[in-house]
Amino acid sequence: MAEIRIKGVAKDFGTFTALHDVDLTIADREFMVLLGASGCGKTTLLRIIAGLETATKGEVWIGDRRVDQLPPRERGIAMVFQNYAVFPHLTVFENIAFGLRMKRMPQAEVTRRVTRTAELMHIEQLLKRYSGQLSGGQRQRVAVARALAMEPEVILMDEPLSNLDALLRLEMRAELKGVLAGSNTTTIYVTHDQVEAMSLADRISVMNGGKIVQAAGPVEVYRNPAARFVGSFIGNPPMNFLSASPAGAGQWQVGGQVFAGPEAPAAEFAIRPEDLHPSDTGLPAEVRVVEPLGPHTLVTATVAGQPFRAVIDSTLVPRPGDVLHLAPMADRIRWFNPETQKAL
Amino acid sequence: MTEAGTQDAPPAPDRVRRSGRWVFVTGVGLLVAWVLVPIWLLLANALSAPAEVTAFPRSIIPSFDTASLEFFFGFRGVLDALWNSIQVASVTMIVAIGLGAPAGYALSRFDFPGKEAFRFLVIMTRAFPLPLLALPLAVMFIRTGLDDTILGLALVHATLALPFAVLITFSLFSGIPVELEEAAWTLGCTRLQAVIKVVLPLAAPGIAASAVFAFVISWNEVFAAAVLTIENRTLTAFLLQSLDVSPLHLKFAGGAALVIPALLFIFAVRKYLFAMWGIANR
Ligand SMILES: Nc1ncnc2c1ncn2[C@@H]1O[C@H](COP(=O)(O)OP(=O)(O)O)[C@@H](O)[C@H]1O
Ligand SMILES: [Mg+2]
């Protein structure tokens, strides 16, 4: 059992607060992705869990042990670093065997585990090489194999694919998902790439400014953002936001149309670009730029002077200057509190 | 703007480049000559027969006669002094690296109050002229019984070598990514184990280089050696003492015996010394 519980963890670097009271529970064998823009504190949180950084306050539990006072080696974790951290003075074999030798495992068992994880990561023909003789992708595989060979309860990965080129990243992503699904580990995976997060995660924790804004499944995070930030960060193109003015109880006027919404003193209207379809009664969107993408066409427009994007069927070919009428799908409309930026 | 540019036009870039080049080449030539000419004269004379050394006019091509060197090494006391030099330099090397490498590691890995001041002080130790310290040191050494011993002199030499040992190892350790150590910690190492299994193997060539440098510092040092030893003279102190009374070819042979090993050592470790200057200049 390796459930991870993070209770009220905060981290100050001098006067700068990198993490504000983070609470998070990660279930046993769950694949949790920490997603957020650069500098939001993902690495700091991961390093606190690993024991490479000490929290200013709060507790970290792995299984039924409180680990925040333990050194990294006693936490039952393995980590994959962004720049791989493959030991240059050791062969690939000895790199993968490093942790096993520290555990004083018998040679036969070491060889068995190294061979097995090397096969899993498709690097069995590289075992005699040194890190200087490997490509970036191969080093990445060695780093993952080294972590897996430990058979840890928890694997922590800090942007493991961000140094690979696009094609390799795609390939490794699928492979990592397969390999980790087959292991019994709880995984925490840090990335700033929303597509990576979506494709890998059982659950995504969206972070912003040292706080976890929402922790939920990928579809939930996408469909029901808990905060305006989540909607604007996830999705490409991101969610559209339009100001709304009250038009009676639970009625809001948006771009000249009236929509049923929450009963609140103020609200902001939100809709994803692909949840719109052309209709004579829709929101009037003045087209600025049209980008045909093959299956869809991306339209950048303004609605009541506010920027607005729509992904529409490519059979429709509007021109800049046209006014498109785009009707939002009623069940996909979301509302946010303009003050707190939280979902209504 | 373009008009102003053409009015007070700088000299044609071509000419500037050519004269700049001339200055550069001359400067380099002078510096090279400054270093190489004395070494060449030393070598040429050491490798000439004793009679040739004092002859006039004298050829600057050595005759590769080893008589001078043979005479030098057969000279009473030379071999003992050589052996003393090696012993003192070895102890200096061990003390300088034994203390300097941990200090270099601490500087590269930890943030502590006064870190910059410490780095500055390390260099400042070289600002005290040894002659100023020599007399009090000699008195203190006589009181503690360290005078005229290998260890006593090695301790003084170690204080001379230590700043360089600290700075070189600091730059070495800084060049080893901290992630490698962190990876080792997550794989089951304590900090010390990570240093032994990961950092030291990677830093070994550089540490060897700074050890050699400490050796050379001691090997070349003459002042403290002359003041603090009487019976157990190192080669430098021995030569200084017998300089007046020895024939010219002996001086040249002695000089060569001192300079050549030092030169070879420094040449072997030059890469790491440059690294140190890179850091020290920052
Ligand atoms: N050792 C440190 N000293 C000072 N500030 C730091 C340190 N490490 C991280 N920070 C700051 O904390 C914030 C979060 O950093 P980090 O966790 O690395 O972000 P992320 O991994 O999400 O890009 C950043 O603003 C960064 O500048
Ligand atoms: Mg990061």
Coordinates of C-alpha atoms in Angstrom, one line a residue, chain B residues 18-272:
Chain B
R18 CA 45.8 44.5 -38.9
S19 CA 47.5 46.7 -36.4
G20 CA 45.6 45.0 -33.5
R21 CA 46.8 41.7 -34.8
W22 CA 50.4 43.0 -34.9
V23 CA 50.1 44.2 -31.2
F24 CA 48.6 40.8 -30.3
V25 CA 51.4 38.8 -32.0
T26 CA 54.1 40.9 -30.5
G27 CA 52.6 40.6 -27.1
V28 CA 52.3 36.9 -27.3
G29 CA 55.8 36.6 -28.7
L30 CA 57.3 38.6 -25.8
L31 CA 55.4 36.6 -23.2
V32 CA 56.5 33.4 -24.7
A33 CA 60.1 34.5 -24.9
W34 CA 59.9 35.7 -21.3
V35 CA 59.1 32.2 -20.2
L36 CA 61.0 30.1 -22.7
V37 CA 64.3 31.8 -23.0
P38 CA 65.4 31.3 -19.3
I39 CA 64.2 27.7 -19.5
W40 CA 66.1 27.2 -22.7
L41 CA 69.3 28.6 -21.3
L42 CA 68.9 26.5 -18.2
L43 CA 68.4 23.4 -20.2
A44 CA 71.2 24.2 -22.7
N45 CA 73.7 24.8 -19.9
A46 CA 72.6 21.8 -17.8
L47 CA 73.1 19.6 -20.8
S48 CA 76.5 20.9 -21.7
A49 CA 79.9 19.8 -20.4
P50 CA 81.2 21.8 -17.4
A51 CA 83.9 23.4 -19.5
E52 CA 81.5 24.6 -22.2
V53 CA 79.3 26.4 -19.7
T54 CA 82.0 28.9 -18.9
A55 CA 83.5 29.0 -22.4
F56 CA 83.1 32.1 -24.6
P57 CA 81.6 32.5 -27.1
R58 CA 79.2 29.8 -26.1
S59 CA 76.9 27.9 -28.3
I60 CA 73.2 28.0 -27.4
I61 CA 72.8 24.4 -28.7
P62 CA 73.4 22.0 -25.8
S63 CA 76.0 19.3 -26.5
F64 CA 74.0 16.7 -24.6
D65 CA 76.8 16.1 -22.3
T66 CA 75.5 14.7 -18.9
A67 CA 78.7 15.4 -17.0
S68 CA 77.2 18.4 -15.3
L69 CA 74.1 16.5 -14.2
E70 CA 76.1 13.6 -13.1
F71 CA 78.4 15.8 -11.1
F72 CA 75.3 17.5 -9.6
F73 CA 73.7 14.3 -8.5
G74 CA 76.9 13.0 -7.2
F75 CA 77.4 16.2 -5.1
R76 CA 77.3 15.5 -1.4
G77 CA 73.9 16.2 0.1
V78 CA 72.0 16.6 -3.2
L79 CA 70.3 13.2 -3.1
D80 CA 69.3 13.7 0.6
A81 CA 67.9 17.1 -0.3
L82 CA 66.0 15.6 -3.2
W83 CA 64.5 12.9 -1.0
N84 CA 63.5 15.6 1.6
S85 CA 61.9 17.6 -1.1
I86 CA 59.9 14.6 -2.3
Q87 CA 58.8 13.8 1.3
V88 CA 57.8 17.4 2.1
A89 CA 55.9 17.8 -1.2
S90 CA 54.1 14.5 -0.7
V91 CA 53.0 15.4 2.8
T92 CA 52.0 18.8 1.6
M93 CA 49.9 17.2 -1.2
I94 CA 48.1 14.9 1.2
V95 CA 47.3 17.7 3.8
A96 CA 46.3 20.2 1.1
I97 CA 43.9 17.8 -0.6
G98 CA 42.7 16.2 2.6
L99 CA 41.6 19.5 3.9
G100 CA 41.1 21.4 0.6
A101 CA 38.8 18.9 -1.2
P102 CA 36.2 18.8 1.6
A103 CA 36.2 22.6 1.8
G104 CA 35.8 22.7 -2.0
Y105 CA 32.9 20.3 -1.8
A106 CA 31.2 22.3 1.0
L107 CA 31.6 25.5 -1.0
S108 CA 30.1 24.0 -4.1
R109 CA 27.2 22.2 -2.4
F110 CA 26.1 24.2 0.6
D111 CA 24.8 27.7 1.1
F112 CA 26.0 29.0 4.4
P113 CA 26.3 32.5 5.9
G114 CA 29.7 34.0 5.1
K115 CA 30.3 31.7 2.1
E116 CA 31.4 34.5 -0.2
A117 CA 33.6 36.0 2.6
F118 CA 35.1 32.5 3.1
R119 CA 36.0 32.3 -0.6
F120 CA 37.5 35.7 -0.4
L121 CA 39.5 34.8 2.7
V122 CA 40.8 31.7 1.1
I123 CA 42.4 33.8 -1.6
M124 CA 43.5 36.5 0.9
T125 CA 45.7 34.0 2.7
R126 CA 48.0 34.5 -0.3
A127 CA 48.3 38.2 0.5
F128 CA 50.5 37.7 3.5
P129 CA 54.1 37.7 2.6
L130 CA 55.8 34.6 3.9
P131 CA 58.9 36.5 5.1
L132 CA 56.6 38.4 7.5
L133 CA 55.3 35.1 9.0
A134 CA 58.6 33.2 8.8
L135 CA 60.2 34.5 12.0
P136 CA 57.2 34.0 14.3
L137 CA 56.6 30.7 12.7
A138 CA 60.2 29.6 13.3
V139 CA 60.0 30.6 16.9
M140 CA 56.7 28.7 17.3
F141 CA 58.1 25.7 15.5
I142 CA 61.2 25.6 17.8
R143 CA 58.9 25.8 20.8
T144 CA 56.7 22.9 19.6
G145 CA 59.7 20.9 18.2
L146 CA 58.4 21.1 14.7
D147 CA 61.5 23.0 13.5
D148 CA 63.7 21.3 11.0
T149 CA 61.2 18.5 10.4
I150 CA 59.5 17.2 7.3
L151 CA 56.1 17.7 8.9
G152 CA 56.7 21.2 10.0
L153 CA 57.8 22.4 6.6
A154 CA 55.0 20.5 5.0
L155 CA 52.4 22.2 7.2
V156 CA 53.7 25.6 6.0
H157 CA 53.7 24.5 2.4
A158 CA 50.2 23.1 2.9
T159 CA 48.9 26.5 3.9
L160 CA 50.4 27.9 0.7
A161 CA 48.8 25.1 -1.4
L162 CA 45.5 25.0 0.4
P163 CA 43.8 28.0 -1.3
F164 CA 44.5 26.5 -4.7
A165 CA 43.4 23.1 -3.6
V166 CA 40.1 24.6 -2.3
L167 CA 39.5 26.7 -5.5
I168 CA 40.3 23.9 -7.9
T169 CA 38.2 21.3 -6.1
F170 CA 35.4 23.9 -5.7
S171 CA 35.3 24.4 -9.5
L172 CA 35.5 20.6 -10.0
F173 CA 32.7 19.8 -7.7
S174 CA 30.6 22.6 -9.1
G175 CA 31.0 21.0 -12.5
I176 CA 29.4 17.8 -11.3
P177 CA 25.6 18.1 -11.5
V178 CA 24.0 17.9 -8.1
E179 CA 21.3 15.7 -9.7
L180 CA 23.8 12.9 -9.9
E181 CA 24.2 13.0 -6.2
E182 CA 20.5 13.4 -5.6
A183 CA 19.8 10.4 -7.9
A184 CA 22.3 8.4 -5.8
W185 CA 20.4 9.5 -2.6
T186 CA 17.1 8.3 -4.0
L187 CA 18.8 5.0 -4.9
G188 CA 19.9 4.3 -1.4
C189 CA 23.0 6.3 -0.7
T190 CA 23.8 8.5 2.3
R191 CA 25.5 11.8 1.4
L192 CA 28.9 10.3 2.1
Q193 CA 28.2 7.2 0.1
A194 CA 27.0 9.3 -2.8
V195 CA 30.2 11.3 -2.6
I196 CA 32.4 8.2 -2.6
K197 CA 30.5 6.3 -5.3
V198 CA 29.5 9.1 -7.7
V199 CA 31.3 12.4 -7.0
L200 CA 34.8 11.2 -6.3
P201 CA 35.1 8.9 -9.4
L202 CA 34.0 11.8 -11.6
A203 CA 36.3 14.3 -9.9
A204 CA 39.3 12.0 -9.5
P205 CA 41.3 13.3 -12.5
G206 CA 40.8 16.9 -11.3
I207 CA 41.7 16.0 -7.7
A208 CA 44.8 14.3 -8.9
A209 CA 45.7 17.4 -10.8
S210 CA 45.2 19.7 -7.9
A211 CA 47.3 17.2 -5.8
V212 CA 50.1 17.6 -8.4
F213 CA 49.8 21.3 -8.2
A214 CA 50.1 21.2 -4.4
F215 CA 53.2 19.0 -4.9
V216 CA 54.7 21.5 -7.2
I217 CA 54.0 24.5 -4.9
S218 CA 56.0 22.7 -2.2
W219 CA 58.7 21.5 -4.6
N220 CA 59.3 25.1 -5.7
E221 CA 59.1 26.8 -2.4
V222 CA 62.4 28.2 -1.1
F223 CA 61.9 30.8 1.6
A224 CA 60.1 28.8 4.3
A225 CA 62.3 25.9 3.5
A226 CA 65.5 27.9 4.0
V227 CA 64.3 29.5 7.2
L228 CA 62.7 26.5 8.9
T229 CA 65.1 23.7 8.1
I230 CA 68.8 23.4 8.8
E231 CA 69.8 19.7 8.6
N232 CA 66.8 18.5 6.6
R233 CA 67.1 20.9 3.7
T234 CA 64.9 20.5 0.7
L235 CA 66.5 20.8 -2.7
T236 CA 65.6 24.4 -3.1
A237 CA 66.9 25.4 0.3
F238 CA 70.0 23.3 -0.3
L239 CA 70.7 25.0 -3.7
L240 CA 70.2 28.4 -2.2
Q241 CA 72.6 27.6 0.5
S242 CA 75.3 26.3 -1.7
L243 CA 74.7 28.7 -4.5
D244 CA 77.6 31.0 -3.6
V245 CA 80.1 28.2 -3.2
S246 CA 79.2 26.0 -6.2
P247 CA 80.5 26.2 -9.7
L248 CA 78.3 27.6 -12.5
H249 CA 77.5 24.3 -14.1
L250 CA 76.3 22.9 -10.8
K251 CA 73.9 25.8 -10.4
F252 CA 72.5 25.2 -13.9
A253 CA 72.2 21.4 -13.3
G254 CA 70.4 22.1 -10.0
G255 CA 68.1 24.6 -11.6
A256 CA 67.2 22.2 -14.3
A257 CA 66.6 19.4 -11.7
L258 CA 64.1 21.7 -10.0
V259 CA 62.4 23.3 -12.9
I260 CA 61.9 20.3 -15.3
P261 CA 59.7 18.1 -13.0
A262 CA 57.7 21.2 -12.0
L263 CA 57.2 22.1 -15.6
L264 CA 56.2 18.6 -16.6
F265 CA 53.7 18.3 -13.7
I266 CA 52.1 21.7 -14.4
F267 CA 51.9 20.9 -18.1
A268 CA 50.1 17.6 -17.3
V269 CA 47.5 19.4 -15.2
R270 CA 47.1 22.6 -17.1
K271 CA 43.5 22.0 -18.0
Y272 CA 42.4 22.0 -14.4

